[in-house]
Amino acid sequence: MKHDDLIYVAGHAGMVGSALLRELAQQGYHNLLTRDSTQLDLRDRPSTNDFFAQYQPAYVFLAAARVGGIAANRAQPVEFLADNLAIASNVIQAAYAQGSKRLVNFGSSCIYPRLAPQPIEESALLTGPLEPTNEAYALAKIAALKLCVYYRQQYGADFYSLMPTNLYGLGDNYDPETSHVLPALLRHFHQAKITGAATVTLWGDGSPLRELLFADDLAAAAIMCAQNYSASDVGDWINIGSGQEVSIAQLADIVSSVVYANKEEDVHKPEIIWDCTMPSGTPRKLLDSSKIAALGWTAGTSLREGIELAYRDYLNTL
C-alpha cells in the first residue's frame, strides 16, 4: 500500500472509520476518499456502483454498518439485517468490478456461536446457535464475511475480513437507544454524577464477561494487515482482540471510578442496581487472537487508559 494510493474508508464518520482516518493520516497516507451517508447511500447499488466507477479506489476499508446495542438489535432486526446485507454486498461487488487491489471488511465477534468454546477460534464459525439478542446483525456480518471468501475463491479477489472483539473509543455512539455497553455505562454514570443520583440501574446481573478493544488499536491492526498481508497470508478472516476480559460488573466499577475521579467532595459514587428482568447478553466472548499476534500486532491501549480517553471524548459531545 503506497502513500499516494487512493484509499476509500467506507463509514469514515463512525468510530472505526474515524480511527482508520487518524491512523492513516498519522502514517502519511494522504489520498483518502470519504463520503458520509448524506452524500452516498451505500444501501443503494446504482449509486454505489457509480461512485466506485468514478473514483476506482485501490484499497477499501469497509467499516460502514448499522450498529447498536441489545435494545436497538431487539427493536429493529429487519433494519439490522437488511441494511447491513445491502451495504456489504454493494461495496464488495463494486470494489471487485472496479479492480480494487485489496478490501478489508470489518465484522464482529458476534458472528460466533453464543456458547462457543473459549477463547473463540476462527474455526468456531457456524458451529452452533447465535446470541438471540443480536442475531440479525450477526447474520449480516457472516454473509459479508462469506461474500469476501467467495469472491476470493471464485475470482481471486484479495478480499478478507477482520473480526474485532467489543470495540469502544473516540467517536462512539452514546445514543440511549442504540449504544453498546461501554458508552452506555459512561452516559449512565455521568448523568448520575451531574444529577447527584444515589443509584444507577443497569441491565442484567453483571456476570457476563467481555473483552474490549480500543478502536485506534483495531485501526493499527487493519492498516498493518492491508500494508503487508494478502488473504493468502491471513486466511479468509482473522480475529482481533486485546486478550483481556472483564465482567460487566467489573467494567461498571471501572467506568464509575473514571467518571467520579475528579468528583467534588460532597458527590458520592452511586450504588449499582442490577435489573435481572432484562437480558444480560452472551455469557462470555473472548477471542483467540493468536493469528494476528503471530503477525506482530498487540493492543497498545490499556482498558483504564482507553476508558479515560473515551470519557473525555464523551464530555466533548455534550
mmCIF file of C-alpha atoms in Angstrom:
data_model
loop_
_atom_site.group_PDB
_atom_site.id
_atom_site.type_symbol
_atom_site.label_atom_id
_atom_site.label_comp_id
_atom_site.label_asym_id
_atom_site.label_seq_id
_atom_site.Cartn_x
_atom_site.Cartn_y
_atom_site.Cartn_z
ATOM 1 C CA MET A 1 0.000 0.000 0.000
ATOM 2 C CA LYS A 2 1.702 3.150 -1.230
ATOM 3 C CA HIS A 3 1.223 6.524 0.410
ATOM 4 C CA ASP A 4 -0.332 8.007 -2.730
ATOM 5 C CA ASP A 5 -2.711 5.083 -3.396
ATOM 6 C CA LEU A 6 -6.368 6.097 -3.367
ATOM 7 C CA ILE A 7 -7.850 4.598 -0.203
ATOM 8 C CA TYR A 8 -11.600 4.553 0.399
ATOM 9 C CA VAL A 9 -12.759 4.374 4.021
ATOM 10 C CA ALA A 10 -16.436 3.401 3.976
ATOM 11 C CA GLY A 11 -18.059 4.556 7.202
ATOM 12 C CA HIS A 12 -15.408 7.172 7.972
ATOM 13 C CA ALA A 13 -17.734 9.115 10.291
ATOM 14 C CA GLY A 14 -18.168 6.167 12.648
ATOM 15 C CA MET A 15 -15.905 5.125 15.476
ATOM 16 C CA VAL A 16 -13.895 2.571 13.479
ATOM 17 C CA GLY A 17 -13.803 4.672 10.309
ATOM 18 C CA SER A 18 -12.620 7.787 12.112
ATOM 19 C CA ALA A 19 -9.923 5.742 13.875
ATOM 20 C CA LEU A 20 -8.775 4.469 10.473
ATOM 21 C CA LEU A 21 -8.556 8.020 9.134
ATOM 22 C CA ARG A 22 -6.469 9.143 12.120
ATOM 23 C CA GLU A 23 -4.070 6.226 11.792
ATOM 24 C CA LEU A 24 -3.766 6.515 8.007
ATOM 25 C CA ALA A 25 -3.027 10.239 8.239
ATOM 26 C CA GLN A 26 -0.510 9.662 11.029
ATOM 27 C CA GLN A 27 1.305 7.140 8.833
ATOM 28 C CA GLY A 28 1.478 9.577 5.920
ATOM 29 C CA TYR A 29 -1.346 8.378 3.689
ATOM 30 C CA HIS A 30 -2.850 11.449 2.074
ATOM 31 C CA ASN A 31 -5.031 10.258 -0.813
ATOM 32 C CA LEU A 32 -8.058 9.354 1.286
ATOM 33 C CA LEU A 33 -11.570 9.064 -0.116
ATOM 34 C CA THR A 34 -14.652 9.503 2.093
ATOM 35 C CA ARG A 35 -18.369 10.114 1.743
ATOM 36 C CA ASP A 36 -20.928 10.372 4.509
ATOM 37 C CA SER A 37 -24.386 8.817 4.285
ATOM 38 C CA THR A 38 -25.971 12.052 3.077
ATOM 39 C CA GLN A 39 -23.588 12.090 0.112
ATOM 40 C CA LEU A 40 -23.654 8.380 -0.702
ATOM 41 C CA ASP A 41 -26.188 5.786 0.440
ATOM 42 C CA LEU A 42 -24.276 2.518 0.306
ATOM 43 C CA ARG A 43 -27.553 0.631 0.545
ATOM 44 C CA ASP A 44 -28.306 1.840 -2.984
ATOM 45 C CA ARG A 45 -26.491 -0.339 -5.531
ATOM 46 C CA PRO A 46 -26.602 2.016 -8.570
ATOM 47 C CA SER A 47 -25.231 4.917 -6.504
ATOM 48 C CA THR A 48 -22.506 2.717 -5.035
ATOM 49 C CA ASN A 49 -21.557 1.388 -8.477
ATOM 50 C CA ASP A 50 -21.386 4.916 -9.916
ATOM 51 C CA PHE A 51 -19.176 6.068 -7.038
ATOM 52 C CA PHE A 52 -16.700 3.221 -7.486
ATOM 53 C CA ALA A 53 -16.681 3.634 -11.258
ATOM 54 C CA GLN A 54 -15.842 7.325 -10.885
ATOM 55 C CA TYR A 55 -13.019 7.002 -8.335
ATOM 56 C CA GLN A 56 -11.765 3.380 -8.624
ATOM 57 C CA PRO A 57 -10.090 3.214 -5.188
ATOM 58 C CA ALA A 58 -7.066 0.935 -4.953
ATOM 59 C CA TYR A 59 -7.774 -0.068 -1.346
ATOM 60 C CA VAL A 60 -11.085 -0.279 0.504
ATOM 61 C CA PHE A 61 -11.743 -0.433 4.238
ATOM 62 C CA LEU A 62 -15.370 -1.483 4.713
ATOM 63 C CA ALA A 63 -16.324 -0.105 8.136
ATOM 64 C CA ALA A 64 -19.786 1.182 7.192
ATOM 65 C CA ALA A 65 -22.647 -0.519 9.032
ATOM 66 C CA ARG A 66 -25.820 -0.059 11.005
ATOM 67 C CA VAL A 67 -24.729 -0.767 14.584
ATOM 68 C CA GLY A 68 -26.300 -0.719 18.027
ATOM 69 C CA GLY A 69 -26.626 -2.412 21.388
ATOM 70 C CA ILE A 70 -29.056 -5.006 22.681
ATOM 71 C CA ALA A 71 -32.054 -2.664 22.755
ATOM 72 C CA ALA A 72 -31.611 -1.491 19.167
ATOM 73 C CA ASN A 73 -30.984 -5.006 17.864
ATOM 74 C CA ARG A 74 -34.104 -6.321 19.576
ATOM 75 C CA ALA A 75 -36.269 -3.468 18.300
ATOM 76 C CA GLN A 76 -35.100 -3.366 14.658
ATOM 77 C CA PRO A 77 -33.900 -6.782 13.453
ATOM 78 C CA VAL A 78 -35.181 -6.152 9.925
ATOM 79 C CA GLU A 79 -33.107 -2.999 9.520
ATOM 80 C CA PHE A 80 -30.018 -4.549 11.120
ATOM 81 C CA LEU A 81 -30.153 -7.489 8.724
ATOM 82 C CA ALA A 82 -31.323 -5.780 5.531
ATOM 83 C CA ASP A 83 -29.228 -2.601 5.761
ATOM 84 C CA ASN A 84 -26.009 -4.414 6.606
ATOM 85 C CA LEU A 85 -26.565 -7.017 3.896
ATOM 86 C CA ALA A 86 -27.099 -4.283 1.327
ATOM 87 C CA ILE A 87 -24.078 -2.205 2.380
ATOM 88 C CA ALA A 88 -21.693 -5.163 2.328
ATOM 89 C CA SER A 89 -22.997 -6.645 -0.894
ATOM 90 C CA ASN A 90 -22.910 -3.342 -2.769
ATOM 91 C CA VAL A 91 -19.431 -2.280 -1.639
ATOM 92 C CA ILE A 92 -17.801 -5.688 -2.118
ATOM 93 C CA GLN A 93 -19.328 -6.153 -5.567
ATOM 94 C CA ALA A 94 -18.359 -2.644 -6.692
ATOM 95 C CA ALA A 95 -14.811 -2.977 -5.361
ATOM 96 C CA TYR A 96 -14.329 -6.145 -7.381
ATOM 97 C CA ALA A 97 -15.919 -4.672 -10.517
ATOM 98 C CA GLN A 98 -13.591 -1.662 -10.422
ATOM 99 C CA GLY A 99 -10.430 -3.631 -9.706
ATOM 100 C CA SER A 100 -9.640 -2.650 -6.110
ATOM 101 C CA LYS A 101 -6.365 -4.320 -5.105
ATOM 102 C CA ARG A 102 -7.455 -5.205 -1.601
ATOM 103 C CA LEU A 103 -10.596 -4.897 0.520
ATOM 104 C CA VAL A 104 -10.555 -5.225 4.293
ATOM 105 C CA ASN A 105 -14.021 -5.887 5.688
ATOM 106 C CA PHE A 106 -14.822 -5.333 9.367
ATOM 107 C CA GLY A 107 -17.038 -7.883 11.058
ATOM 108 C CA SER A 108 -17.781 -8.565 14.701
ATOM 109 C CA SER A 109 -17.161 -11.251 17.282
ATOM 110 C CA CYS A 110 -20.942 -11.722 17.483
ATOM 111 C CA ILE A 111 -20.654 -13.915 14.363
ATOM 112 C CA TYR A 112 -19.574 -16.780 16.605
ATOM 113 C CA PRO A 113 -21.947 -19.139 18.432
ATOM 114 C CA ARG A 114 -23.324 -17.925 21.725
ATOM 115 C CA LEU A 115 -21.737 -20.803 23.637
ATOM 116 C CA ALA A 116 -18.585 -21.251 21.554
ATOM 117 C CA PRO A 117 -15.579 -22.741 23.399
ATOM 118 C CA GLN A 118 -13.404 -20.003 24.893
ATOM 119 C CA PRO A 119 -11.211 -18.414 23.680
ATOM 120 C CA ILE A 120 -13.043 -18.426 20.351
ATOM 121 C CA GLU A 121 -11.026 -19.583 17.359
ATOM 122 C CA GLU A 122 -11.869 -18.590 13.784
ATOM 123 C CA SER A 123 -12.902 -22.203 13.143
ATOM 124 C CA ALA A 124 -15.858 -21.849 15.545
ATOM 125 C CA LEU A 125 -17.916 -20.046 12.893
ATOM 126 C CA LEU A 126 -21.272 -21.743 12.153
ATOM 127 C CA THR A 127 -20.757 -24.496 14.743
ATOM 128 C CA GLY A 128 -23.712 -23.509 16.955
ATOM 129 C CA PRO A 129 -26.633 -21.115 17.560
ATOM 130 C CA LEU A 130 -26.013 -17.365 17.674
ATOM 131 C CA GLU A 131 -26.809 -15.000 20.542
ATOM 132 C CA PRO A 132 -30.545 -14.173 20.037
ATOM 133 C CA THR A 133 -30.240 -10.526 21.110
ATOM 134 C CA ASN A 134 -28.093 -9.600 18.078
ATOM 135 C CA GLU A 135 -28.748 -12.467 15.680
ATOM 136 C CA ALA A 136 -29.861 -10.280 12.765
ATOM 137 C CA TYR A 137 -26.701 -8.191 12.853
ATOM 138 C CA ALA A 138 -24.548 -11.308 13.224
ATOM 139 C CA LEU A 139 -26.181 -12.972 10.209
ATOM 140 C CA ALA A 140 -25.442 -9.927 8.061
ATOM 141 C CA LYS A 141 -21.817 -9.917 9.192
ATOM 142 C CA ILE A 142 -21.472 -13.642 8.466
ATOM 143 C CA ALA A 143 -22.874 -13.060 4.986
ATOM 144 C CA ALA A 144 -20.369 -10.246 4.358
ATOM 145 C CA LEU A 145 -17.506 -12.432 5.564
ATOM 146 C CA LYS A 146 -18.601 -15.281 3.313
ATOM 147 C CA LEU A 147 -19.062 -12.969 0.328
ATOM 148 C CA CYS A 148 -15.420 -11.926 0.671
ATOM 149 C CA VAL A 149 -14.473 -15.609 0.888
ATOM 150 C CA TYR A 150 -16.423 -16.439 -2.262
ATOM 151 C CA TYR A 151 -15.012 -13.515 -4.262
ATOM 152 C CA ARG A 152 -11.570 -14.779 -3.352
ATOM 153 C CA GLN A 153 -12.388 -18.392 -4.218
ATOM 154 C CA GLN A 154 -14.254 -17.696 -7.454
ATOM 155 C CA TYR A 155 -12.446 -14.637 -8.810
ATOM 156 C CA GLY A 156 -9.148 -14.438 -6.928
ATOM 157 C CA ALA A 157 -10.059 -11.133 -5.268
ATOM 158 C CA ASP A 158 -7.781 -10.164 -2.375
ATOM 159 C CA PHE A 159 -10.678 -9.531 -0.026
ATOM 160 C CA TYR A 160 -10.710 -10.641 3.618
ATOM 161 C CA SER A 161 -12.282 -9.767 6.942
ATOM 162 C CA LEU A 162 -11.189 -8.736 10.419
ATOM 163 C CA MET A 163 -13.322 -9.875 13.354
ATOM 164 C CA PRO A 164 -12.792 -7.456 16.250
ATOM 165 C CA THR A 165 -13.949 -8.025 19.778
ATOM 166 C CA ASN A 166 -16.174 -5.468 21.552
ATOM 167 C CA LEU A 167 -14.973 -2.020 20.494
ATOM 168 C CA TYR A 168 -15.029 1.362 22.169
ATOM 169 C CA GLY A 169 -13.228 4.654 21.723
ATOM 170 C CA LEU A 170 -13.352 8.149 20.288
ATOM 171 C CA GLY A 171 -16.480 8.970 18.335
ATOM 172 C CA ASP A 172 -18.501 6.199 19.952
ATOM 173 C CA ASN A 173 -22.294 6.130 19.844
ATOM 174 C CA TYR A 174 -23.830 7.453 23.070
ATOM 175 C CA ASP A 175 -27.466 7.389 21.973
ATOM 176 C CA PRO A 176 -29.694 5.992 24.770
ATOM 177 C CA GLU A 177 -31.495 3.650 22.366
ATOM 178 C CA THR A 178 -28.625 2.293 20.266
ATOM 179 C CA SER A 179 -25.379 2.483 22.267
ATOM 180 C CA HIS A 180 -23.249 -0.509 23.243
ATOM 181 C CA VAL A 181 -22.373 -1.377 26.811
ATOM 182 C CA LEU A 182 -19.333 0.828 27.496
ATOM 183 C CA PRO A 183 -20.665 4.127 26.051
ATOM 184 C CA ALA A 184 -23.976 3.373 27.772
ATOM 185 C CA LEU A 185 -22.157 2.985 31.088
ATOM 186 C CA LEU A 186 -20.298 6.271 30.567
ATOM 187 C CA ARG A 187 -23.577 8.031 29.869
ATOM 188 C CA HIS A 188 -25.361 6.446 32.861
ATOM 189 C CA PHE A 189 -22.654 7.323 35.373
ATOM 190 C CA HIS A 190 -22.100 10.833 34.001
ATOM 191 C CA GLN A 191 -25.816 11.567 34.283
ATOM 192 C CA ALA A 192 -25.796 10.233 37.831
ATOM 193 C CA LYS A 193 -22.833 12.465 38.650
ATOM 194 C CA ILE A 194 -24.361 15.683 37.349
ATOM 195 C CA THR A 195 -27.766 14.973 38.912
ATOM 196 C CA GLY A 196 -26.441 13.626 42.188
ATOM 197 C CA ALA A 197 -28.360 10.362 41.769
ATOM 198 C CA ALA A 198 -27.846 7.829 44.540
ATOM 199 C CA THR A 199 -28.308 4.781 42.297
ATOM 200 C CA VAL A 200 -27.682 3.646 38.722
ATOM 201 C CA THR A 201 -29.787 0.813 37.289
ATOM 202 C CA LEU A 202 -28.117 -1.451 34.746
ATOM 203 C CA TRP A 203 -29.452 -4.343 32.657
ATOM 204 C CA GLY A 204 -28.823 -7.975 33.557
ATOM 205 C CA ASP A 205 -26.897 -9.348 36.503
ATOM 206 C CA GLY A 206 -23.419 -8.055 35.677
ATOM 207 C CA SER A 207 -21.905 -11.527 35.301
ATOM 208 C CA PRO A 208 -21.167 -11.741 31.530
ATOM 209 C CA LEU A 209 -17.508 -11.455 30.623
ATOM 210 C CA ARG A 210 -16.378 -9.109 27.866
ATOM 211 C CA GLU A 211 -13.139 -8.473 26.026
ATOM 212 C CA LEU A 212 -12.814 -4.839 24.955
ATOM 213 C CA LEU A 213 -10.555 -3.201 22.378
ATOM 214 C CA PHE A 214 -9.826 0.479 21.803
ATOM 215 C CA ALA A 215 -10.831 1.359 18.227
ATOM 216 C CA ASP A 216 -7.498 3.005 17.417
ATOM 217 C CA ASP A 217 -5.751 -0.286 18.211
ATOM 218 C CA LEU A 218 -8.029 -2.035 15.713
ATOM 219 C CA ALA A 219 -7.183 0.630 13.119
ATOM 220 C CA ALA A 220 -3.477 -0.023 13.591
ATOM 221 C CA ALA A 221 -4.042 -3.757 13.114
ATOM 222 C CA ALA A 222 -6.140 -3.220 9.992
ATOM 223 C CA ILE A 223 -3.611 -0.930 8.336
ATOM 224 C CA MET A 224 -0.767 -3.290 9.201
ATOM 225 C CA CYS A 225 -2.674 -6.102 7.510
ATOM 226 C CA ALA A 226 -3.530 -4.030 4.427
ATOM 227 C CA GLN A 227 0.086 -2.939 4.069
ATOM 228 C CA ASN A 228 1.728 -6.309 4.456
ATOM 229 C CA TYR A 229 -0.642 -9.238 4.110
ATOM 230 C CA SER A 230 -2.919 -10.685 1.464
ATOM 231 C CA ALA A 231 -5.778 -13.089 2.089
ATOM 232 C CA SER A 232 -3.383 -15.966 1.422
ATOM 233 C CA ASP A 233 -1.339 -14.768 4.424
ATOM 234 C CA VAL A 234 -4.085 -14.110 6.964
ATOM 235 C CA GLY A 235 -6.778 -16.518 5.783
ATOM 236 C CA ASP A 236 -10.339 -15.545 4.939
ATOM 237 C CA TRP A 237 -10.826 -13.809 8.273
ATOM 238 C CA ILE A 238 -8.818 -13.145 11.397
ATOM 239 C CA ASN A 239 -9.747 -12.303 14.991
ATOM 240 C CA ILE A 240 -8.605 -9.027 16.562
ATOM 241 C CA GLY A 241 -8.807 -8.850 20.352
ATOM 242 C CA SER A 242 -6.990 -7.444 23.360
ATOM 243 C CA GLY A 243 -6.676 -10.818 25.066
ATOM 244 C CA GLN A 244 -8.061 -9.480 28.353
ATOM 245 C CA GLU A 245 -11.599 -9.811 29.649
ATOM 246 C CA VAL A 246 -13.633 -8.223 32.396
ATOM 247 C CA SER A 247 -17.121 -8.827 33.783
ATOM 248 C CA ILE A 248 -19.823 -6.261 33.120
ATOM 249 C CA ALA A 249 -19.921 -5.635 36.872
ATOM 250 C CA GLN A 250 -16.161 -5.001 36.963
ATOM 251 C CA LEU A 251 -16.452 -2.790 33.890
ATOM 252 C CA ALA A 252 -19.171 -0.750 35.579
ATOM 253 C CA ASP A 253 -16.922 -0.245 38.595
ATOM 254 C CA ILE A 254 -14.035 0.953 36.381
ATOM 255 C CA VAL A 255 -16.272 3.353 34.474
ATOM 256 C CA SER A 256 -17.706 4.674 37.728
ATOM 257 C CA SER A 257 -14.208 5.294 39.105
ATOM 258 C CA VAL A 258 -13.188 7.142 35.918
ATOM 259 C CA VAL A 259 -16.300 9.317 35.863
ATOM 260 C CA TYR A 260 -16.021 10.149 39.557
ATOM 261 C CA ALA A 261 -12.222 10.511 39.591
ATOM 262 C CA ASN A 262 -12.412 14.302 39.941
ATOM 263 C CA LYS A 263 -15.644 14.462 41.887
ATOM 264 C CA GLU A 264 -16.494 17.185 44.346
ATOM 265 C CA GLU A 265 -16.191 16.217 48.000
ATOM 266 C CA ASP A 266 -19.951 16.036 48.520
ATOM 267 C CA VAL A 267 -20.634 13.870 45.463
ATOM 268 C CA HIS A 268 -20.615 10.139 46.156
ATOM 269 C CA LYS A 269 -20.462 7.312 43.652
ATOM 270 C CA PRO A 270 -23.922 5.799 43.171
ATOM 271 C CA GLU A 271 -24.971 2.317 44.155
ATOM 272 C CA ILE A 272 -25.383 -0.018 41.189
ATOM 273 C CA ILE A 273 -28.712 -1.843 40.935
ATOM 274 C CA TRP A 274 -28.867 -4.782 38.538
ATOM 275 C CA ASP A 275 -32.197 -5.272 36.749
ATOM 276 C CA CYS A 276 -32.273 -9.043 36.278
ATOM 277 C CA THR A 277 -35.581 -8.875 34.409
ATOM 278 C CA MET A 278 -33.601 -7.517 31.434
ATOM 279 C CA PRO A 279 -31.231 -9.586 29.264
ATOM 280 C CA SER A 280 -27.580 -9.900 30.184
ATOM 281 C CA GLY A 281 -26.371 -10.956 26.730
ATOM 282 C CA THR A 282 -23.795 -13.597 25.797
ATOM 283 C CA PRO A 283 -22.229 -15.119 28.955
ATOM 284 C CA ARG A 284 -18.661 -14.905 27.685
ATOM 285 C CA LYS A 285 -16.957 -13.785 24.475
ATOM 286 C CA LEU A 286 -13.161 -13.955 24.423
ATOM 287 C CA LEU A 287 -11.411 -14.231 21.066
ATOM 288 C CA ASP A 288 -8.392 -16.325 20.239
ATOM 289 C CA SER A 289 -6.214 -13.666 18.590
ATOM 290 C CA SER A 290 -3.129 -15.816 18.170
ATOM 291 C CA LYS A 291 -3.077 -15.359 14.387
ATOM 292 C CA ILE A 292 -2.835 -11.559 14.498
ATOM 293 C CA ALA A 293 -0.340 -11.820 17.375
ATOM 294 C CA ALA A 294 1.846 -14.068 15.236
ATOM 295 C CA LEU A 295 1.909 -11.298 12.618
ATOM 296 C CA GLY A 296 3.401 -8.924 15.178
ATOM 297 C CA TRP A 297 0.384 -6.957 16.447
ATOM 298 C CA THR A 298 -0.673 -6.406 20.058
ATOM 299 C CA ALA A 299 -3.148 -3.952 21.550
ATOM 300 C CA GLY A 300 -1.377 -0.856 22.842
ATOM 301 C CA THR A 301 -4.083 0.774 24.982
ATOM 302 C CA SER A 302 -4.961 -0.468 28.465
ATOM 303 C CA LEU A 303 -8.625 -0.653 29.436
ATOM 304 C CA ARG A 304 -8.368 2.082 32.076
ATOM 305 C CA GLU A 305 -6.455 4.378 29.707
ATOM 306 C CA GLY A 306 -8.937 3.766 26.917
ATOM 307 C CA ILE A 307 -11.948 4.472 29.137
ATOM 308 C CA GLU A 308 -10.353 7.723 30.310
ATOM 309 C CA LEU A 309 -9.858 8.782 26.680
ATOM 310 C CA ALA A 310 -13.404 7.733 25.811
ATOM 311 C CA TYR A 311 -14.860 9.691 28.745
ATOM 312 C CA ARG A 312 -13.042 12.860 27.705
ATOM 313 C CA ASP A 313 -14.379 12.325 24.201
ATOM 314 C CA TYR A 314 -17.901 11.889 25.561
ATOM 315 C CA LEU A 315 -17.633 15.132 27.528
ATOM 316 C CA ASN A 316 -16.757 16.912 24.272
ATOM 317 C CA THR A 317 -20.065 15.782 22.763
ATOM 318 C CA LEU A 318 -22.149 17.461 25.468
#
